[in-house]
mmCIF file of C-alpha atoms in Angstrom:
data_model
loop_
_atom_site.group_PDB
_atom_site.id
_atom_site.type_symbol
_atom_site.label_atom_id
_atom_site.label_comp_id
_atom_site.label_asym_id
_atom_site.label_seq_id
_atom_site.Cartn_x
_atom_site.Cartn_y
_atom_site.Cartn_z
ATOM 1 C CA TYR B 1 0.903 23.376 35.159
ATOM 2 C CA ARG B 2 -1.425 20.821 36.081
ATOM 3 C CA VAL B 3 -2.298 20.559 32.420
ATOM 4 C CA LEU B 4 1.306 19.887 30.837
ATOM 5 C CA PRO B 5 0.984 15.924 31.592
ATOM 6 C CA LEU B 6 -2.209 15.808 29.623
ATOM 7 C CA LEU B 7 -0.523 17.942 26.917
ATOM 8 C CA PHE B 8 2.318 15.708 26.686
ATOM 9 C CA LEU B 9 0.634 12.507 26.651
ATOM 10 C CA GLY B 10 -1.682 13.787 24.020
ATOM 11 C CA VAL B 11 1.274 14.784 21.723
ATOM 12 C CA LEU B 12 2.696 11.446 22.728
ATOM 13 C CA THR B 13 -0.327 9.358 21.756
ATOM 14 C CA LEU B 14 -0.155 11.460 18.086
ATOM 15 C CA GLY B 15 3.300 10.384 17.622
ATOM 16 C CA VAL B 16 2.435 6.713 18.134
ATOM 17 C CA CYS B 17 -0.596 6.903 15.964
ATOM 18 C CA GLN B 18 1.392 8.470 13.120
ATOM 19 C CA ALA B 19 4.315 5.781 13.593
ATOM 20 C CA SER B 20 2.136 3.114 11.156
ATOM 21 C CA PRO B 21 3.899 0.531 9.095
ATOM 22 C CA ASP B 22 3.966 1.735 5.398
ATOM 23 C CA VAL B 23 1.618 0.671 2.667
ATOM 24 C CA SER B 24 1.872 0.585 -0.897
ATOM 25 C CA PRO B 25 -0.551 -0.551 -3.701
ATOM 26 C CA LEU B 26 -0.733 -4.370 -4.698
ATOM 27 C CA LEU B 27 -1.659 -5.049 -8.007
ATOM 28 C CA ALA B 28 -2.499 -8.573 -9.531
ATOM 29 C CA TRP B 29 -3.906 -9.368 -13.289
ATOM 30 C CA VAL B 30 -4.254 -12.059 -15.520
ATOM 31 C CA THR B 31 -3.071 -11.079 -19.282
ATOM 32 C CA HIS B 32 -4.658 -12.437 -22.174
ATOM 33 C CA ARG B 33 -8.328 -11.226 -22.187
ATOM 34 C CA ALA B 34 -10.427 -13.504 -24.430
ATOM 35 C CA PRO B 35 -12.654 -11.750 -26.985
ATOM 36 C CA ASN B 36 -16.186 -11.185 -26.232
ATOM 37 C CA SER B 37 -15.614 -11.946 -22.288
ATOM 38 C CA PRO B 38 -16.430 -9.926 -19.509
ATOM 39 C CA GLN B 39 -13.655 -8.175 -17.831
ATOM 40 C CA GLN B 40 -13.469 -8.657 -14.035
ATOM 41 C CA ALA B 41 -11.705 -6.020 -11.766
ATOM 42 C CA LYS B 42 -11.772 -5.591 -8.285
ATOM 43 C CA VAL B 43 -10.749 -2.819 -5.958
ATOM 44 C CA LEU B 44 -10.180 -4.182 -2.231
ATOM 45 C CA TYR B 45 -9.863 -1.348 0.433
ATOM 46 C CA HIS B 46 -9.020 -3.411 3.583
ATOM 47 C CA GLN B 47 -5.119 -3.859 4.528
ATOM 48 C CA GLU B 48 -3.711 -6.756 3.127
ATOM 49 C CA ASN B 49 -0.019 -8.120 4.437
ATOM 50 C CA ALA B 50 1.607 -8.120 1.023
ATOM 51 C CA GLN B 51 4.230 -11.092 2.052
ATOM 52 C CA ALA B 52 1.559 -12.977 3.254
ATOM 53 C CA ALA B 53 -0.767 -12.326 0.075
ATOM 54 C CA ILE B 54 1.972 -13.289 -2.587
ATOM 55 C CA MET B 55 3.396 -16.326 -0.396
ATOM 56 C CA ASP B 56 -0.288 -17.907 -0.521
ATOM 57 C CA VAL B 57 -0.299 -17.354 -4.285
ATOM 58 C CA LEU B 58 2.878 -18.981 -4.990
ATOM 59 C CA THR B 59 2.716 -21.859 -2.722
ATOM 60 C CA LYS B 60 -1.319 -22.787 -3.081
ATOM 61 C CA GLY B 61 -2.056 -21.245 -6.347
ATOM 62 C CA TRP B 62 -5.645 -20.745 -7.099
ATOM 63 C CA SER B 63 -6.685 -23.085 -4.114
ATOM 64 C CA GLY B 64 -5.371 -20.880 -1.283
ATOM 65 C CA ALA B 65 -7.266 -17.628 0.249
ATOM 66 C CA SER B 66 -5.081 -15.035 -1.027
ATOM 67 C CA PRO B 67 -7.275 -11.881 -2.194
ATOM 68 C CA LEU B 68 -4.891 -11.398 -5.440
ATOM 69 C CA VAL B 69 -6.289 -14.609 -7.086
ATOM 70 C CA GLN B 70 -10.302 -14.467 -5.584
ATOM 71 C CA GLY B 71 -12.082 -13.916 -8.746
ATOM 72 C CA GLN B 72 -8.965 -14.141 -10.998
ATOM 73 C CA HIS B 73 -8.813 -16.581 -14.180
ATOM 74 C CA GLN B 74 -6.393 -19.134 -13.653
ATOM 75 C CA ALA B 75 -2.993 -18.825 -15.119
ATOM 76 C CA SER B 76 -0.325 -21.295 -16.277
ATOM 77 C CA THR B 77 2.843 -18.756 -15.359
ATOM 78 C CA ILE B 78 3.156 -16.528 -12.550
ATOM 79 C CA VAL B 79 4.962 -13.603 -12.794
ATOM 80 C CA LEU B 80 5.922 -11.377 -9.464
ATOM 81 C CA PHE B 81 7.389 -7.674 -10.268
ATOM 82 C CA LEU B 82 9.107 -6.407 -7.571
ATOM 83 C CA GLY B 83 9.033 -2.651 -8.170
ATOM 84 C CA SER B 84 10.651 0.135 -5.581
ATOM 85 C CA GLN B 85 8.872 3.348 -6.627
ATOM 86 C CA LEU B 86 5.275 3.219 -6.808
ATOM 87 C CA ASP B 87 3.212 4.289 -3.514
ATOM 88 C CA THR B 88 -0.515 4.824 -2.692
ATOM 89 C CA ALA B 89 -0.634 8.221 -3.176
ATOM 90 C CA ALA B 90 0.985 7.695 -6.699
ATOM 91 C CA LEU B 91 -1.798 5.706 -8.003
ATOM 92 C CA SER B 92 -3.920 8.972 -8.976
ATOM 93 C CA ARG B 93 -1.008 10.215 -11.165
ATOM 94 C CA THR B 94 -0.309 6.731 -12.874
ATOM 95 C CA SER B 95 -3.511 5.601 -13.656
ATOM 96 C CA GLU B 96 -3.133 6.428 -17.264
ATOM 97 C CA GLN B 97 0.140 4.038 -17.326
ATOM 98 C CA LEU B 98 -1.347 1.659 -15.340
ATOM 99 C CA GLY B 99 -4.862 1.552 -16.534
ATOM 100 C CA HIS B 100 -3.597 1.042 -20.029
ATOM 101 C CA ILE B 101 -1.831 -2.189 -18.678
ATOM 102 C CA VAL B 102 -4.942 -3.489 -16.653
ATOM 103 C CA GLU B 103 -7.620 -2.552 -19.013
ATOM 104 C CA ARG B 104 -6.293 -5.195 -21.398
ATOM 105 C CA ALA B 105 -6.252 -7.822 -18.495
ATOM 106 C CA GLN B 106 -9.098 -10.789 -18.217
ATOM 107 C CA SER B 107 -9.139 -9.940 -14.409
ATOM 108 C CA SER B 108 -7.849 -7.988 -12.198
ATOM 109 C CA VAL B 109 -7.431 -6.858 -8.513
ATOM 110 C CA VAL B 110 -6.191 -3.895 -6.806
ATOM 111 C CA LEU B 111 -5.191 -3.443 -3.216
ATOM 112 C CA PRO B 112 -4.192 0.465 -2.542
ATOM 113 C CA TYR B 113 -3.292 -0.133 0.755
ATOM 114 C CA ALA B 114 -1.252 -3.060 1.370
ATOM 115 C CA LEU B 115 1.909 -3.370 3.842
ATOM 116 C CA SER B 116 4.927 -3.446 1.870
ATOM 117 C CA LEU B 117 7.202 -6.030 1.228
ATOM 118 C CA LYS B 118 10.095 -7.049 3.202
ATOM 119 C CA GLU B 119 13.727 -6.924 1.645
ATOM 120 C CA ASP B 120 13.796 -10.557 2.094
ATOM 121 C CA ILE B 121 11.347 -11.903 0.064
ATOM 122 C CA LEU B 122 13.423 -13.824 -2.424
ATOM 123 C CA GLU B 123 14.970 -15.633 0.609
ATOM 124 C CA ASP B 124 11.277 -16.386 1.927
ATOM 125 C CA LEU B 125 10.527 -17.786 -1.994
ATOM 126 C CA ARG B 126 13.841 -20.023 -1.809
ATOM 127 C CA ALA B 127 13.425 -21.050 1.553
ATOM 128 C CA ALA B 128 9.844 -22.278 0.903
ATOM 129 C CA GLU B 129 11.557 -24.395 -2.204
ATOM 130 C CA ILE B 130 9.261 -22.706 -4.675
ATOM 131 C CA PRO B 131 11.027 -23.368 -8.363
ATOM 132 C CA LEU B 132 11.504 -19.696 -9.712
ATOM 133 C CA GLN B 133 13.956 -18.035 -12.022
ATOM 134 C CA ALA B 134 14.786 -14.551 -10.857
ATOM 135 C CA PHE B 135 15.847 -11.641 -13.333
ATOM 136 C CA GLY B 136 17.693 -8.354 -12.354
ATOM 137 C CA CYS B 137 17.899 -9.327 -8.634
ATOM 138 C CA GLU B 138 21.480 -9.878 -8.353
ATOM 139 C CA GLY B 139 23.686 -7.399 -9.363
ATOM 140 C CA GLN B 140 22.750 -3.933 -11.671
ATOM 141 C CA GLN B 141 21.456 -5.056 -15.032
ATOM 142 C CA SER B 142 19.640 -2.488 -17.736
ATOM 143 C CA GLN B 143 16.190 -2.761 -18.787
ATOM 144 C CA GLU B 144 16.749 -4.290 -22.091
ATOM 145 C CA ALA B 145 19.270 -7.110 -20.699
ATOM 146 C CA VAL B 146 16.543 -8.090 -18.196
ATOM 147 C CA VAL B 147 13.439 -8.085 -20.912
ATOM 148 C CA SER B 148 15.985 -9.917 -23.396
ATOM 149 C CA GLU B 149 16.628 -12.891 -20.542
ATOM 150 C CA LEU B 150 12.911 -12.557 -19.916
ATOM 151 C CA GLN B 151 12.187 -13.242 -23.397
ATOM 152 C CA HIS B 152 14.592 -16.191 -23.628
ATOM 153 C CA GLU B 153 13.299 -17.751 -21.113
ATOM 154 C CA LEU B 154 9.560 -17.568 -22.077
ATOM 155 C CA GLN B 155 10.747 -18.806 -25.302
ATOM 156 C CA GLY B 156 12.105 -21.715 -23.680
ATOM 157 C CA GLN B 157 9.214 -22.614 -21.765
ATOM 158 C CA GLN B 158 7.213 -22.662 -24.937
ATOM 159 C CA SER B 159 9.363 -24.977 -26.470
ATOM 160 C CA THR B 160 9.666 -27.259 -23.478
ATOM 161 C CA GLY B 161 6.193 -26.783 -22.559
ATOM 162 C CA ASP B 162 7.080 -26.219 -19.000
ATOM 163 C CA LYS B 163 4.728 -23.253 -17.811
ATOM 164 C CA HIS B 164 4.511 -23.540 -14.186
ATOM 165 C CA ARG B 165 7.540 -21.928 -13.132
ATOM 166 C CA VAL B 166 7.681 -18.641 -11.221
ATOM 167 C CA LEU B 167 9.261 -15.705 -12.512
ATOM 168 C CA VAL B 168 10.626 -13.161 -10.436
ATOM 169 C CA VAL B 169 11.456 -9.686 -12.001
ATOM 170 C CA CYS B 170 13.231 -6.992 -9.986
ATOM 171 C CA ALA B 171 13.218 -3.438 -11.006
ATOM 172 C CA ALA B 172 15.994 -2.103 -8.988
ATOM 173 C CA ALA B 173 15.883 1.514 -9.001
ATOM 174 C CA PRO B 174 19.737 2.408 -10.353
ATOM 175 C CA ALA B 175 18.906 -0.483 -12.983
ATOM 176 C CA VAL B 176 15.623 1.287 -14.319
ATOM 177 C CA SER B 177 16.398 4.994 -13.691
ATOM 178 C CA PRO B 178 19.651 5.909 -15.116
ATOM 179 C CA SER B 179 17.835 9.440 -15.884
ATOM 180 C CA GLY B 180 14.573 11.031 -15.543
ATOM 181 C CA ASN B 181 11.505 10.182 -13.415
ATOM 182 C CA ALA B 182 12.142 6.694 -11.759
ATOM 183 C CA LEU B 183 8.254 5.840 -11.400
ATOM 184 C CA GLU B 184 8.174 6.500 -15.043
ATOM 185 C CA SER B 185 11.041 4.220 -15.663
ATOM 186 C CA GLU B 186 9.426 1.450 -13.371
ATOM 187 C CA LEU B 187 6.473 1.615 -15.380
ATOM 188 C CA ARG B 188 7.931 1.669 -18.949
ATOM 189 C CA PHE B 189 9.937 -1.533 -17.616
ATOM 190 C CA LEU B 190 6.633 -3.302 -16.432
ATOM 191 C CA ALA B 191 5.364 -2.366 -20.019
ATOM 192 C CA SER B 192 7.938 -4.143 -21.705
ATOM 193 C CA VAL B 193 7.891 -7.027 -19.520
ATOM 194 C CA GLN B 194 3.503 -7.057 -19.978
ATOM 195 C CA GLY B 195 4.289 -6.962 -24.014
ATOM 196 C CA GLN B 196 6.560 -10.202 -23.738
ATOM 197 C CA LEU B 197 4.159 -12.079 -21.678
ATOM 198 C CA GLU B 198 1.549 -10.958 -24.079
ATOM 199 C CA GLN B 199 3.665 -12.701 -26.718
ATOM 200 C CA GLN B 200 3.571 -15.685 -24.916
ATOM 201 C CA GLY B 201 0.256 -16.963 -26.088
ATOM 202 C CA SER B 202 -0.868 -18.376 -22.438
ATOM 203 C CA PRO B 203 -2.450 -16.292 -19.897
ATOM 204 C CA SER B 204 0.060 -15.495 -17.076
ATOM 205 C CA LEU B 205 -0.922 -14.071 -13.603
ATOM 206 C CA VAL B 206 1.147 -10.468 -13.119
ATOM 207 C CA ILE B 207 1.657 -9.336 -9.339
ATOM 208 C CA TYR B 208 2.921 -5.922 -8.918
ATOM 209 C CA ALA B 209 4.380 -5.217 -5.581
ATOM 210 C CA THR B 210 6.428 -2.565 -3.985
ATOM 211 C CA GLN B 211 9.786 -3.788 -1.711
ATOM 212 C CA GLN B 212 11.107 -0.461 -0.839
ATOM 213 C CA PRO B 213 8.479 2.530 -1.026
ATOM 214 C CA PRO B 214 9.661 6.086 -0.841
ATOM 215 C CA ALA B 215 8.697 7.850 2.312
ATOM 216 C CA LEU B 216 4.807 8.966 2.237
ATOM 217 C CA GLN B 217 3.831 12.302 2.642
ATOM 218 C CA SER B 218 0.818 12.856 4.489
ATOM 219 C CA SER B 219 -0.386 15.392 1.928
ATOM 220 C CA SER B 220 0.223 12.895 -0.670
ATOM 221 C CA ARG B 221 -1.317 10.367 1.128
ATOM 222 C CA ARG B 222 -4.328 12.013 1.156
ATOM 223 C CA SER B 223 -4.276 13.061 -2.404
ATOM 224 C CA VAL B 224 -5.279 9.443 -3.604
ATOM 225 C CA LEU B 225 -8.812 10.178 -1.909
ATOM 226 C CA SER B 226 -9.601 12.988 -4.316
ATOM 227 C CA GLU B 227 -12.402 12.268 -6.620
ATOM 228 C CA GLY B 228 -11.151 11.818 -10.364
ATOM 229 C CA LYS B 229 -8.646 9.650 -11.659
ATOM 230 C CA GLY B 230 -7.628 5.897 -10.310
ATOM 231 C CA PHE B 231 -8.638 2.555 -9.832
ATOM 232 C CA GLY B 232 -11.737 2.850 -8.258
ATOM 233 C CA PRO B 233 -13.889 5.493 -6.231
ATOM 234 C CA TYR B 234 -10.984 6.669 -4.180
ATOM 235 C CA LYS B 235 -13.254 9.371 -2.741
ATOM 236 C CA GLU B 236 -14.868 6.718 -0.344
ATOM 237 C CA CYS B 237 -12.640 6.386 2.718
ATOM 238 C CA GLY B 238 -11.550 2.912 3.308
ATOM 239 C CA GLN B 239 -10.649 0.592 5.927
ATOM 240 C CA LEU B 240 -7.294 2.418 7.002
ATOM 241 C CA CYS B 241 -8.646 5.977 6.209
ATOM 242 C CA GLN B 242 -11.567 5.091 8.901
ATOM 243 C CA THR B 243 -9.161 3.993 11.530
ATOM 244 C CA GLN B 244 -6.981 7.413 10.828
ATOM 245 C CA VAL B 245 -10.107 9.290 10.913
ATOM 246 C CA LYS B 246 -11.080 7.955 14.399
ATOM 247 C CA TRP B 247 -7.508 7.965 15.845
ATOM 248 C CA LEU B 248 -7.910 11.964 14.784
ATOM 249 C CA GLN B 249 -11.272 12.473 16.380
ATOM 250 C CA GLY B 250 -10.135 10.982 19.476
ATOM 251 C CA ILE B 251 -7.014 12.957 19.627
ATOM 252 C CA LEU B 252 -9.187 16.343 18.895
ATOM 253 C CA ALA B 253 -11.569 15.364 21.621
ATOM 254 C CA PHE B 254 -8.945 14.863 24.130
ATOM 255 C CA LEU B 255 -6.813 18.289 23.152
ATOM 256 C CA PHE B 256 -10.142 19.899 23.659
ATOM 257 C CA MET B 257 -11.040 18.664 26.763
ATOM 258 C CA ALA B 258 -7.327 19.055 28.036
ATOM 259 C CA VAL B 259 -7.474 23.026 26.990
ATOM 260 C CA ALA B 260 -11.031 23.417 28.614
ATOM 261 C CA ALA B 261 -9.871 21.739 32.055
ATOM 262 C CA GLY B 262 -6.817 24.035 31.603
ATOM 263 C CA ALA B 263 -8.527 27.124 31.120
ATOM 264 C CA GLY B 264 -10.970 26.336 33.905
ATOM 265 C CA MET B 265 -8.446 26.044 36.325
ATOM 266 C CA THR B 266 -6.682 28.978 35.448
ATOM 267 C CA CYS B 267 -9.638 31.284 36.098
ATOM 268 C CA LEU B 268 -10.468 29.413 39.369
ATOM 269 C CA SER B 269 -7.054 30.193 40.171
ATOM 270 C CA MET B 270 -7.275 34.088 39.365
ATOM 271 C CA LEU B 271 -10.664 34.695 41.016
ATOM 272 C CA ASP B 272 -10.221 36.738 43.792
ATOM 273 C CA THR B 273 -12.175 35.329 47.470
ATOM 274 C CA PRO B 274 -12.261 37.459 50.424
ATOM 275 C CA SER B 275 -9.610 36.739 52.882
ATOM 276 C CA ARG B 276 -11.827 38.108 56.204
ATOM 277 C CA PHE B 277 -15.257 37.523 56.933
ATOM 278 C CA GLU B 278 -17.186 39.795 59.330
ATOM 279 C CA LYS B 279 -17.878 38.069 62.787
ATOM 280 C CA PRO B 280 -21.577 37.509 63.318
ATOM 281 C CA LYS B 281 -23.072 39.698 66.177
ATOM 282 C CA GLU B 282 -23.595 37.702 69.582
ATOM 283 C CA GLY B 283 -27.108 39.350 70.426
ATOM 284 C CA GLY B 284 -30.197 38.798 68.319
ATOM 285 C CA PRO B 285 -33.309 40.745 67.988
ATOM 286 C CA ALA B 286 -35.817 40.363 71.164
ATOM 287 C CA SER B 287 -38.486 38.077 70.630
#
């Protein structure tokens, strides 16, 4: 019974360890790859706060310290694509669709383990007095309607010469997935937005972030580490993976010591020790 508190403490520690914040991929790329120019692509495995990284880009641009613009070519238009279906485990399954978009970019940055966005990202942008135009963020609109509004806005920017506004495209799940696979529908929506930006003529910075990621299963989260498809060598364990491994090693070592201590005390309690001892003789041998 003395081991029960130790086992309870180990289970409690395991629960706290698993209660980590949700993570989702954060991608950024600059459209319009120039001919005969080297493509710059980076994969950053450290955990980054997506909210802070995006706010830094939209408020400071390329003069800030956001990893989304480090090593990126400057662009005149910033498009924030707020999705809801892409999670870290889905990167290996969607590498073909996303790779087809990113491989045409001049430069790109991928953060597989970014802290997911909060629901009030638009309120934060408006509170910072960032001039922006939102598409599909209020009410339920179809993909075609949102893309049509975006096309009209881009054409207006070309005619007026105003190319420095921030465009926010919301890919709400009800609007982009009336039937079929929601993630595939969201990626098709992203491809349509990318097509409109490529027709604009000037480079644009596209930031793809997940606002409300689905619950991640432990098995799906580990599948991103398998060798094969994906944006970079996912067989290598990143910072988040290394932290989880260290916690798991500590928990396993603690449980092993607890079980060993419990087994030892149980064996000691089961040993039969003599209850009576022979009295020593009073007289000793004559010298």
